[in-house]
mmCIF file of C-alpha atoms in Angstrom:
data_model
loop_
_atom_site.group_PDB
_atom_site.id
_atom_site.type_symbol
_atom_site.label_atom_id
_atom_site.label_comp_id
_atom_site.label_asym_id
_atom_site.label_seq_id
_atom_site.Cartn_x
_atom_site.Cartn_y
_atom_site.Cartn_z
ATOM 1 C CA MET A 1 -19.311 10.387 0.990
ATOM 2 C CA PRO A 2 -16.816 12.243 3.205
ATOM 3 C CA THR A 3 -17.025 11.474 6.899
ATOM 4 C CA ASP A 4 -18.415 14.213 9.141
ATOM 5 C CA PRO A 5 -15.411 16.491 9.880
ATOM 6 C CA ASP A 6 -15.851 16.281 13.657
ATOM 7 C CA VAL A 7 -16.079 12.495 13.550
ATOM 8 C CA LEU A 8 -13.075 12.261 11.226
ATOM 9 C CA ASN A 9 -10.965 14.497 13.455
ATOM 10 C CA GLN A 10 -11.895 12.370 16.439
ATOM 11 C CA ILE A 11 -10.816 9.232 14.579
ATOM 12 C CA LEU A 12 -7.559 10.850 13.454
ATOM 13 C CA ASP A 13 -6.796 11.976 17.008
ATOM 14 C CA THR A 14 -7.411 8.428 18.254
ATOM 15 C CA VAL A 15 -5.154 6.922 15.598
ATOM 16 C CA ARG A 16 -2.436 9.516 16.249
ATOM 17 C CA LYS A 17 -2.466 8.671 19.954
ATOM 18 C CA TYR A 18 -2.501 4.936 19.208
ATOM 19 C CA VAL A 19 0.484 5.262 16.869
ATOM 20 C CA ASN A 20 2.475 7.224 19.464
ATOM 21 C CA GLU A 21 1.595 5.156 22.510
ATOM 22 C CA ARG A 22 1.179 1.656 21.112
ATOM 23 C CA LEU A 23 2.686 1.128 17.673
ATOM 24 C CA ILE A 24 5.938 3.095 17.807
ATOM 25 C CA PRO A 25 6.974 1.464 21.129
ATOM 26 C CA ALA A 26 6.365 -1.976 19.533
ATOM 27 C CA GLU A 27 8.502 -1.320 16.433
ATOM 28 C CA GLU A 28 11.684 -2.889 17.767
ATOM 29 C CA LEU A 29 9.872 -6.073 18.831
ATOM 30 C CA VAL A 30 8.375 -6.399 15.335
ATOM 31 C CA ALA A 31 11.783 -5.796 13.752
ATOM 32 C CA GLN A 32 13.392 -8.541 15.827
ATOM 33 C CA THR A 33 10.603 -11.155 15.622
ATOM 34 C CA ASN A 34 9.291 -10.386 12.098
ATOM 35 C CA LYS A 35 5.798 -10.585 13.593
ATOM 36 C CA ILE A 36 3.175 -8.140 14.815
ATOM 37 C CA PRO A 37 1.803 -9.202 18.225
ATOM 38 C CA ASP A 38 -1.703 -10.657 18.017
ATOM 39 C CA ASP A 39 -3.047 -8.233 20.611
ATOM 40 C CA ILE A 40 -2.064 -5.281 18.421
ATOM 41 C CA LEU A 41 -3.712 -6.854 15.376
ATOM 42 C CA ASN A 42 -6.891 -7.390 17.386
ATOM 43 C CA GLU A 43 -6.826 -3.775 18.567
ATOM 44 C CA MET A 44 -6.466 -2.548 14.986
ATOM 45 C CA LYS A 45 -9.453 -4.662 13.969
ATOM 46 C CA GLU A 46 -11.544 -3.305 16.827
ATOM 47 C CA MET A 47 -10.663 0.243 15.759
ATOM 48 C CA GLY A 48 -12.064 -0.465 12.293
ATOM 49 C CA LEU A 49 -8.734 0.004 10.528
ATOM 50 C CA TYR A 50 -9.292 -3.038 8.296
ATOM 51 C CA GLY A 51 -12.457 -1.560 6.800
ATOM 52 C CA LEU A 52 -11.593 2.049 5.986
ATOM 53 C CA SER A 53 -12.502 1.860 2.301
ATOM 54 C CA ILE A 54 -15.441 -0.551 2.592
ATOM 55 C CA SER A 55 -18.859 1.066 2.772
ATOM 56 C CA GLU A 56 -20.888 1.095 5.972
ATOM 57 C CA GLU A 57 -23.464 -1.075 4.197
ATOM 58 C CA TYR A 58 -20.945 -3.911 4.335
ATOM 59 C CA GLY A 59 -19.563 -3.208 7.802
ATOM 60 C CA GLY A 60 -16.753 -0.765 6.999
ATOM 61 C CA LEU A 61 -16.142 2.877 7.867
ATOM 62 C CA GLY A 62 -17.015 4.079 4.376
ATOM 63 C CA PHE A 63 -14.153 6.551 4.133
ATOM 64 C CA SER A 64 -13.782 8.756 1.092
ATOM 65 C CA MET A 65 -10.383 8.782 -0.599
ATOM 66 C CA GLU A 66 -9.497 12.019 1.187
ATOM 67 C CA ASP A 67 -10.500 10.540 4.556
ATOM 68 C CA GLU A 68 -8.401 7.466 3.828
ATOM 69 C CA VAL A 69 -5.216 9.301 2.911
ATOM 70 C CA ARG A 70 -5.553 11.565 5.945
ATOM 71 C CA LEU A 71 -5.684 8.545 8.205
ATOM 72 C CA VAL A 72 -2.769 6.890 6.394
ATOM 73 C CA PHE A 73 -0.680 10.035 6.974
ATOM 74 C CA GLU A 74 -1.069 9.246 10.678
ATOM 75 C CA LEU A 75 -0.702 5.471 10.469
ATOM 76 C CA GLY A 76 2.386 5.911 8.285
ATOM 77 C CA ARG A 77 4.319 7.429 11.169
ATOM 78 C CA ALA A 78 4.810 3.922 12.580
ATOM 79 C CA ALA A 79 6.783 1.093 10.986
ATOM 80 C CA PRO A 80 5.126 0.135 7.678
ATOM 81 C CA ALA A 81 4.381 -3.408 8.866
ATOM 82 C CA PHE A 82 1.455 -2.128 10.922
ATOM 83 C CA ARG A 83 -0.162 -0.454 7.930
ATOM 84 C CA SER A 84 0.595 -3.507 5.815
ATOM 85 C CA ALA A 85 -1.303 -5.780 8.209
ATOM 86 C CA ALA A 86 -4.535 -3.983 7.356
ATOM 87 C CA GLY A 87 -3.422 -2.597 4.015
ATOM 88 C CA THR A 88 -4.541 -5.440 1.767
ATOM 89 C CA ASN A 89 -8.015 -5.445 3.344
ATOM 90 C CA ILE A 90 -8.226 -1.685 2.838
ATOM 91 C CA GLY A 91 -6.932 -1.802 -0.725
ATOM 92 C CA ILE A 92 -5.864 -4.536 -3.094
ATOM 93 C CA GLY A 93 -7.461 -7.362 -1.082
ATOM 94 C CA SER A 94 -10.951 -5.861 -1.106
ATOM 95 C CA GLN A 95 -11.258 -3.290 -3.862
ATOM 96 C CA SER A 96 -11.649 -5.785 -6.708
ATOM 97 C CA ILE A 97 -14.810 -6.970 -4.974
ATOM 98 C CA VAL A 98 -15.949 -3.404 -4.284
ATOM 99 C CA ILE A 99 -15.403 -2.417 -7.922
ATOM 100 C CA ALA A 100 -16.586 -5.488 -9.817
ATOM 101 C CA GLY A 101 -18.028 -8.090 -7.459
ATOM 102 C CA THR A 102 -21.561 -9.420 -7.635
ATOM 103 C CA GLU A 103 -23.901 -8.422 -4.840
ATOM 104 C CA GLU A 104 -23.629 -11.952 -3.455
ATOM 105 C CA GLN A 105 -19.821 -11.757 -3.463
ATOM 106 C CA LYS A 106 -19.902 -8.363 -1.758
ATOM 107 C CA ARG A 107 -22.228 -9.532 0.994
ATOM 108 C CA HIS A 108 -20.228 -12.705 1.546
ATOM 109 C CA TYR A 109 -16.717 -11.225 1.670
ATOM 110 C CA LEU A 110 -16.773 -7.501 2.426
ATOM 111 C CA PRO A 111 -18.113 -7.658 6.015
ATOM 112 C CA LYS A 112 -15.454 -10.250 6.884
ATOM 113 C CA LEU A 113 -12.708 -8.164 5.286
ATOM 114 C CA ALA A 114 -13.944 -4.985 6.994
ATOM 115 C CA SER A 115 -13.882 -6.593 10.431
ATOM 116 C CA GLY A 116 -10.545 -8.334 9.873
ATOM 117 C CA GLU A 117 -12.200 -11.727 10.375
ATOM 118 C CA ILE A 118 -10.401 -12.704 7.175
ATOM 119 C CA VAL A 119 -7.327 -11.237 5.509
ATOM 120 C CA GLY A 120 -7.378 -10.715 1.762
ATOM 121 C CA SER A 121 -4.380 -11.000 -0.560
ATOM 122 C CA PHE A 122 -3.983 -9.831 -4.168
ATOM 123 C CA CYS A 123 -2.299 -12.368 -6.476
ATOM 124 C CA LEU A 124 -1.083 -10.591 -9.601
ATOM 125 C CA THR A 125 2.749 -10.623 -9.763
ATOM 126 C CA GLU A 126 4.484 -13.751 -11.101
ATOM 127 C CA PRO A 127 8.111 -14.903 -11.472
ATOM 128 C CA ASP A 128 8.184 -13.714 -15.089
ATOM 129 C CA SER A 129 5.615 -10.912 -14.959
ATOM 130 C CA GLY A 130 5.981 -8.026 -12.563
ATOM 131 C CA SER A 131 5.603 -4.680 -14.266
ATOM 132 C CA ASP A 132 4.236 -6.399 -17.386
ATOM 133 C CA ALA A 133 0.949 -7.581 -15.889
ATOM 134 C CA MET A 134 -0.419 -8.457 -19.329
ATOM 135 C CA SER A 135 2.061 -11.336 -19.601
ATOM 136 C CA ILE A 136 0.823 -13.382 -16.644
ATOM 137 C CA ARG A 137 0.936 -17.136 -17.216
ATOM 138 C CA THR A 138 -1.296 -18.460 -14.453
ATOM 139 C CA SER A 139 -4.124 -20.164 -16.300
ATOM 140 C CA ALA A 140 -7.769 -20.836 -15.465
ATOM 141 C CA VAL A 141 -9.347 -23.508 -17.659
ATOM 142 C CA ARG A 142 -13.104 -24.078 -17.565
ATOM 143 C CA ASP A 143 -14.092 -27.648 -16.655
ATOM 144 C CA GLY A 144 -17.847 -27.957 -16.302
ATOM 145 C CA ASP A 145 -18.976 -25.905 -13.329
ATOM 146 C CA HIS A 146 -15.374 -25.397 -12.160
ATOM 147 C CA TYR A 147 -12.162 -23.695 -13.275
ATOM 148 C CA VAL A 148 -8.770 -25.343 -12.873
ATOM 149 C CA LEU A 149 -5.997 -22.924 -11.865
ATOM 150 C CA ASN A 150 -2.301 -23.526 -12.503
ATOM 151 C CA GLY A 151 0.577 -21.123 -11.954
ATOM 152 C CA THR A 152 2.793 -19.339 -9.427
ATOM 153 C CA LYS A 153 2.308 -15.906 -7.902
ATOM 154 C CA ARG A 154 5.302 -14.149 -6.348
ATOM 155 C CA TYR A 155 5.920 -11.572 -3.563
ATOM 156 C CA ILE A 156 2.280 -11.751 -2.466
ATOM 157 C CA THR A 157 1.677 -9.440 0.481
ATOM 158 C CA ASN A 158 0.005 -11.055 3.499
ATOM 159 C CA ALA A 159 -0.211 -14.415 1.709
ATOM 160 C CA PRO A 160 1.188 -16.323 4.747
ATOM 161 C CA LYS A 161 -1.856 -15.292 6.804
ATOM 162 C CA ALA A 162 -4.512 -14.721 4.132
ATOM 163 C CA GLN A 163 -7.815 -16.563 3.985
ATOM 164 C CA LEU A 164 -8.849 -15.085 0.617
ATOM 165 C CA PHE A 165 -6.797 -14.793 -2.555
ATOM 166 C CA THR A 166 -7.902 -12.462 -5.348
ATOM 167 C CA VAL A 167 -6.239 -14.258 -8.258
ATOM 168 C CA MET A 168 -5.604 -12.867 -11.733
ATOM 169 C CA ALA A 169 -5.473 -15.714 -14.247
ATOM 170 C CA ARG A 170 -5.523 -16.131 -17.996
ATOM 171 C CA THR A 171 -8.773 -17.517 -19.436
ATOM 172 C CA ALA A 172 -7.762 -16.939 -23.081
ATOM 173 C CA PRO A 173 -4.366 -17.165 -24.808
ATOM 174 C CA GLU A 174 -4.349 -13.805 -26.601
ATOM 175 C CA ARG A 175 -2.282 -10.940 -25.188
ATOM 176 C CA LYS A 176 -5.144 -8.563 -24.515
ATOM 177 C CA SER A 177 -6.884 -7.284 -21.434
ATOM 178 C CA ARG A 178 -10.040 -9.367 -21.945
ATOM 179 C CA SER A 179 -7.942 -12.531 -21.736
ATOM 180 C CA ILE A 180 -7.397 -12.081 -18.007
ATOM 181 C CA SER A 181 -10.050 -12.894 -15.423
ATOM 182 C CA CYS A 182 -10.231 -12.618 -11.659
ATOM 183 C CA PHE A 183 -11.110 -15.325 -9.138
ATOM 184 C CA LEU A 184 -11.939 -15.129 -5.418
ATOM 185 C CA VAL A 185 -10.252 -18.212 -4.001
ATOM 186 C CA ASP A 186 -10.375 -19.591 -0.460
ATOM 187 C CA ALA A 187 -6.779 -19.963 0.697
ATOM 188 C CA HIS A 188 -7.485 -23.458 2.032
ATOM 189 C CA THR A 189 -8.613 -24.820 -1.345
ATOM 190 C CA PRO A 190 -6.816 -28.058 -2.277
ATOM 191 C CA GLY A 191 -4.084 -27.434 -4.839
ATOM 192 C CA ILE A 192 -2.735 -24.281 -3.165
ATOM 193 C CA THR A 193 0.675 -24.320 -1.505
ATOM 194 C CA LEU A 194 2.629 -21.441 -0.007
ATOM 195 C CA GLY A 195 6.333 -20.868 -0.293
ATOM 196 C CA PRO A 196 8.385 -19.910 2.772
ATOM 197 C CA PRO A 197 8.128 -16.275 3.870
ATOM 198 C CA ASP A 198 10.458 -14.104 1.801
ATOM 199 C CA LYS A 199 13.618 -12.730 3.420
ATOM 200 C CA LYS A 200 13.570 -9.052 2.567
ATOM 201 C CA MET A 201 15.841 -6.023 2.857
ATOM 202 C CA GLY A 202 13.379 -4.324 5.188
ATOM 203 C CA GLN A 203 9.757 -4.108 6.301
ATOM 204 C CA SER A 204 10.037 -6.810 8.965
ATOM 205 C CA GLY A 205 6.610 -7.983 10.070
ATOM 206 C CA ALA A 206 5.098 -7.361 6.622
ATOM 207 C CA LEU A 207 5.040 -10.893 5.259
ATOM 208 C CA THR A 208 5.180 -11.989 1.620
ATOM 209 C CA CYS A 209 5.628 -15.351 -0.079
ATOM 210 C CA ASP A 210 4.922 -17.345 -3.255
ATOM 211 C CA VAL A 211 1.454 -18.793 -3.819
ATOM 212 C CA VAL A 212 1.426 -21.883 -6.051
ATOM 213 C CA PHE A 213 -1.698 -23.198 -7.770
ATOM 214 C CA ASP A 214 -1.406 -26.820 -8.915
ATOM 215 C CA ASP A 215 -4.605 -28.137 -10.537
ATOM 216 C CA CYS A 216 -6.559 -26.038 -8.068
ATOM 217 C CA ARG A 217 -10.280 -26.519 -8.762
ATOM 218 C CA VAL A 218 -12.580 -23.633 -7.902
ATOM 219 C CA PRO A 219 -16.317 -23.312 -8.644
ATOM 220 C CA THR A 220 -17.519 -20.902 -11.299
ATOM 221 C CA SER A 221 -19.110 -18.857 -8.517
ATOM 222 C CA THR A 222 -15.601 -17.658 -7.583
ATOM 223 C CA LEU A 223 -15.332 -15.727 -10.874
ATOM 224 C CA LEU A 224 -15.347 -12.033 -9.956
ATOM 225 C CA GLY A 225 -18.550 -10.394 -11.146
ATOM 226 C CA GLY A 226 -19.648 -13.716 -12.629
ATOM 227 C CA ALA A 227 -17.971 -12.897 -15.943
ATOM 228 C CA GLU A 228 -14.676 -13.662 -17.651
ATOM 229 C CA GLY A 229 -12.386 -10.956 -18.966
ATOM 230 C CA ASN A 230 -12.611 -8.242 -16.312
ATOM 231 C CA GLY A 231 -9.453 -9.142 -14.384
ATOM 232 C CA PHE A 232 -6.894 -6.860 -15.997
ATOM 233 C CA VAL A 233 -9.152 -3.814 -16.141
ATOM 234 C CA THR A 234 -10.224 -4.322 -12.523
ATOM 235 C CA SER A 235 -6.644 -4.789 -11.304
ATOM 236 C CA MET A 236 -5.588 -1.529 -12.972
ATOM 237 C CA LYS A 237 -8.444 0.302 -11.236
ATOM 238 C CA VAL A 238 -7.440 -1.241 -7.926
ATOM 239 C CA LEU A 239 -3.821 -0.175 -8.402
ATOM 240 C CA ASP A 240 -4.897 3.318 -9.470
ATOM 241 C CA LYS A 241 -6.586 3.839 -6.096
ATOM 242 C CA GLY A 242 -3.845 2.013 -4.208
ATOM 243 C CA ARG A 243 -1.204 4.394 -5.531
ATOM 244 C CA LEU A 244 -2.731 7.278 -3.606
ATOM 245 C CA HIS A 245 -2.812 5.127 -0.481
ATOM 246 C CA ILE A 246 0.881 4.227 -0.861
ATOM 247 C CA ALA A 247 1.779 7.847 -1.599
ATOM 248 C CA ALA A 248 0.080 8.845 1.664
ATOM 249 C CA LEU A 249 1.989 6.130 3.507
ATOM 250 C CA CYS A 250 5.284 7.450 2.139
ATOM 251 C CA THR A 251 4.343 10.923 3.308
ATOM 252 C CA GLY A 252 3.502 9.730 6.808
ATOM 253 C CA ILE A 253 6.866 7.999 7.038
ATOM 254 C CA ALA A 254 8.610 11.154 5.814
ATOM 255 C CA ALA A 255 6.948 13.096 8.629
ATOM 256 C CA ARG A 256 8.249 10.551 11.147
ATOM 257 C CA LEU A 257 11.755 10.817 9.703
ATOM 258 C CA ILE A 258 11.706 14.609 10.005
ATOM 259 C CA GLU A 259 10.600 14.246 13.622
ATOM 260 C CA GLU A 260 13.429 11.788 14.349
ATOM 261 C CA SER A 261 15.906 14.118 12.647
ATOM 262 C CA LEU A 262 14.759 17.129 14.644
ATOM 263 C CA ARG A 263 14.888 15.206 17.903
ATOM 264 C CA TYR A 264 18.433 14.012 17.274
ATOM 265 C CA ALA A 265 19.669 17.348 15.943
ATOM 266 C CA CYS A 266 18.262 19.217 18.949
ATOM 267 C CA GLU A 267 20.025 16.841 21.360
ATOM 268 C CA ARG A 268 23.349 16.150 19.631
ATOM 269 C CA GLU A 269 26.234 18.542 20.300
ATOM 270 C CA GLN A 270 29.346 19.095 18.206
ATOM 271 C CA PHE A 271 31.915 21.894 18.523
ATOM 272 C CA GLY A 272 30.047 23.117 21.589
ATOM 273 C CA ARG A 273 26.731 23.664 19.767
ATOM 274 C CA LYS A 274 23.567 21.710 19.051
ATOM 275 C CA ILE A 275 23.879 20.436 15.491
ATOM 276 C CA VAL A 276 20.418 21.794 14.656
ATOM 277 C CA ASP A 277 22.079 25.222 14.694
ATOM 278 C CA PHE A 278 24.438 24.324 11.848
ATOM 279 C CA GLN A 279 23.326 25.645 8.488
ATOM 280 C CA MET A 280 24.066 22.416 6.613
ATOM 281 C CA ILE A 281 21.805 20.449 8.995
ATOM 282 C CA GLN A 282 19.122 23.092 8.665
ATOM 283 C CA THR A 283 19.320 22.819 4.877
ATOM 284 C CA MET A 284 18.656 19.073 4.979
ATOM 285 C CA ILE A 285 15.736 19.507 7.385
ATOM 286 C CA ALA A 286 14.280 22.299 5.242
ATOM 287 C CA ASP A 287 14.584 20.247 2.050
ATOM 288 C CA SER A 288 12.831 17.321 3.721
ATOM 289 C CA GLN A 289 10.031 19.578 4.959
ATOM 290 C CA ALA A 290 9.464 21.052 1.493
ATOM 291 C CA ASP A 291 9.485 17.589 -0.106
ATOM 292 C CA THR A 292 6.975 16.236 2.407
ATOM 293 C CA TYR A 293 4.682 19.240 2.119
ATOM 294 C CA ALA A 294 4.696 18.987 -1.677
ATOM 295 C CA ALA A 295 3.768 15.298 -1.540
ATOM 296 C CA LYS A 296 0.997 15.890 1.000
ATOM 297 C CA THR A 297 -0.470 18.683 -1.123
ATOM 298 C CA MET A 298 -0.383 16.548 -4.283
ATOM 299 C CA ILE A 299 -2.055 13.610 -2.546
ATOM 300 C CA LEU A 300 -4.859 15.631 -0.978
ATOM 301 C CA ASP A 301 -5.589 17.327 -4.305
ATOM 302 C CA ALA A 302 -5.664 14.002 -6.148
ATOM 303 C CA ALA A 303 -7.836 12.394 -3.445
ATOM 304 C CA ARG A 304 -10.376 15.215 -3.578
ATOM 305 C CA ARG A 305 -10.532 15.034 -7.353
ATOM 306 C CA ARG A 306 -11.033 11.263 -7.212
ATOM 307 C CA ASP A 307 -13.855 11.755 -4.706
ATOM 308 C CA ALA A 308 -15.397 14.276 -7.125
ATOM 309 C CA GLY A 309 -15.515 11.578 -9.806
ATOM 310 C CA GLU A 310 -12.600 12.721 -11.960
ATOM 311 C CA ASN A 311 -10.313 10.305 -13.767
ATOM 312 C CA THR A 312 -7.200 10.428 -11.578
ATOM 313 C CA THR A 313 -4.937 7.947 -13.355
ATOM 314 C CA LEU A 314 -2.464 10.682 -14.325
ATOM 315 C CA ILE A 315 -2.312 12.477 -10.998
ATOM 316 C CA ALA A 316 -2.350 9.271 -8.927
ATOM 317 C CA ALA A 317 0.688 8.049 -10.862
ATOM 318 C CA SER A 318 2.325 11.455 -10.389
ATOM 319 C CA ALA A 319 1.665 11.420 -6.644
ATOM 320 C CA LYS A 320 2.897 7.860 -6.172
ATOM 321 C CA MET A 321 6.038 8.507 -8.194
ATOM 322 C CA PHE A 322 6.858 11.738 -6.379
ATOM 323 C CA ALA A 323 6.050 10.521 -2.867
ATOM 324 C CA SER A 324 7.942 7.237 -3.141
ATOM 325 C CA GLU A 325 11.020 8.976 -4.530
ATOM 326 C CA MET A 326 10.625 11.766 -1.984
ATOM 327 C CA VAL A 327 10.610 9.491 1.059
ATOM 328 C CA GLY A 328 13.851 7.904 -0.147
ATOM 329 C CA ARG A 329 15.481 11.342 -0.183
ATOM 330 C CA VAL A 330 14.110 12.180 3.256
ATOM 331 C CA ALA A 331 15.343 8.868 4.679
ATOM 332 C CA ASP A 332 18.800 9.444 3.227
ATOM 333 C CA ARG A 333 18.980 12.911 4.779
ATOM 334 C CA ALA A 334 17.768 11.541 8.111
ATOM 335 C CA VAL A 335 20.610 9.020 8.184
ATOM 336 C CA GLN A 336 23.066 11.770 7.229
ATOM 337 C CA ILE A 337 21.826 14.039 10.007
ATOM 338 C CA HIS A 338 22.329 11.210 12.496
ATOM 339 C CA GLY A 339 25.864 10.653 11.225
ATOM 340 C CA GLY A 340 27.396 7.369 12.372
ATOM 341 C CA ALA A 341 24.421 6.766 14.671
ATOM 342 C CA GLY A 342 22.159 6.674 11.614
ATOM 343 C CA TYR A 343 23.941 3.534 10.435
ATOM 344 C CA MET A 344 23.205 1.728 13.708
ATOM 345 C CA SER A 345 20.149 -0.468 14.104
ATOM 346 C CA GLU A 346 19.288 1.020 17.500
ATOM 347 C CA TYR A 347 18.069 4.152 15.709
ATOM 348 C CA ALA A 348 14.757 4.116 13.864
ATOM 349 C CA VAL A 349 16.165 5.954 10.842
ATOM 350 C CA GLU A 350 18.386 2.964 9.961
ATOM 351 C CA ARG A 351 15.351 0.698 9.778
ATOM 352 C CA PHE A 352 13.224 3.203 7.856
ATOM 353 C CA TYR A 353 16.077 3.758 5.377
ATOM 354 C CA ARG A 354 15.739 0.100 4.382
ATOM 355 C CA ASP A 355 11.954 -0.002 4.673
ATOM 356 C CA VAL A 356 11.215 2.849 2.285
ATOM 357 C CA ARG A 357 13.230 1.442 -0.611
ATOM 358 C CA LEU A 358 10.358 -0.867 -1.463
ATOM 359 C CA PHE A 359 7.931 1.943 -2.186
ATOM 360 C CA ARG A 360 9.693 2.819 -5.443
ATOM 361 C CA ILE A 361 8.991 -0.739 -6.620
ATOM 362 C CA PHE A 362 5.597 -2.069 -5.557
ATOM 363 C CA GLU A 363 2.155 -0.887 -6.695
ATOM 364 C CA GLY A 364 3.994 -0.023 -9.928
ATOM 365 C CA THR A 365 7.644 0.972 -10.109
ATOM 366 C CA THR A 366 8.755 4.560 -10.626
ATOM 367 C CA GLN A 367 9.404 3.667 -14.261
ATOM 368 C CA ILE A 368 5.877 2.308 -14.676
ATOM 369 C CA GLN A 369 4.483 5.552 -13.227
ATOM 370 C CA GLN A 370 6.624 7.540 -15.662
ATOM 371 C CA GLY A 371 5.236 5.486 -18.531
ATOM 372 C CA ILE A 372 1.644 6.030 -17.368
ATOM 373 C CA ILE A 373 2.223 9.766 -17.024
ATOM 374 C CA ALA A 374 3.896 10.142 -20.423
ATOM 375 C CA ARG A 375 1.330 8.009 -22.288
ATOM 376 C CA THR A 376 -1.597 9.823 -20.671
ATOM 377 C CA LEU A 377 -0.170 13.246 -21.514
ATOM 378 C CA LYS A 378 0.567 12.132 -25.075
ATOM 379 C CA ALA A 379 -3.015 10.931 -25.550
ATOM 380 C CA GLN A 380 -4.444 14.115 -24.068
ATOM 381 C CA PHE A 381 -2.249 16.308 -26.241
ATOM 382 C CA LYS A 382 -3.075 14.381 -29.422
ATOM 383 C CA GLU A 383 -6.766 14.778 -28.629
ATOM 384 C CA THR A 384 -6.786 18.483 -27.685
ATOM 385 C CA GLY A 385 -3.538 19.924 -29.066
ATOM 386 C CA THR A 386 -2.929 21.676 -25.743
ATOM 387 C CA TYR A 387 -1.461 20.948 -22.311
ATOM 388 C CA GLU A 388 -3.151 21.941 -19.069
ATOM 389 C CA LEU A 389 -1.732 21.480 -15.579
#
């Protein structure tokens, strides 16, 4: 259910103020240390930011999809590491349990994820299976009242600090969706080792690493929903929702980049005039505004339709594709508006230029979104013989 509008606006105002006064001033420290200060993480937990999408019954805020994307628009104005700290608990680290967990699993894990007591991590990608999730090799072999897990997961967000891994593993050899199951694995289980934190192009403070399972024995009670074969279907549902969240994040960042561009253009003088008065600068700012507005409109429409119970696979893919490509264009223009200063690390636009490149890759690459969109439209057209926007 949507949050009461007055309550939601109060929360959004609080987050907006927190982003401006607390998170943005801490960006440079995070960039240099590759770590978010513990006091900020604790503040985010106290604000309830780890439990946006978890129902109040299990200790969360119970946000609708529209509520969630509205908040992410605000949170996205700060460096993406801050959103990432809570992002797995909001999305891929909790939603498998929300969607398909047993009542016992929900009551055991969701309150801890909502409060930030534990951090969840989603283990799907592997060295040889990124976009092709159906080809995962990590295996889970039944052995009495346990399963034995073997395999390597790669680029796993928040793995270095996670206490819970949601692991997709193969329980049957055939290449079909029912061959993949999902396990809720304590990160301290014997047989799990972590690789060193990845050195990335951008997004300092948002940590990823390999997670290796070597004869890792887990009880059958860790099987999501208590049944084999629901892993692939559940992961696709999780990603479907997560794409709207990431699209909203891209849009929040785009808004920050426009703000940085306006600030610089209104201060910088060339040829005796503020550069904001030059038509070519105005064109870039206008294009960025139109791009950002289009993305925001798409996301809100898709979120409302998801809340209404519609199948939003097509429009979620469209929104994620557009927003992630859009923020790359906005970041490029922001650097251009800053000129040589935009290439210097002392300016936020240089860091964001590197940060946003990832959004065209994770939660499904642009090419994966294009495939989803084309296949869905093809199926709809074959069924009805018509196309409707």
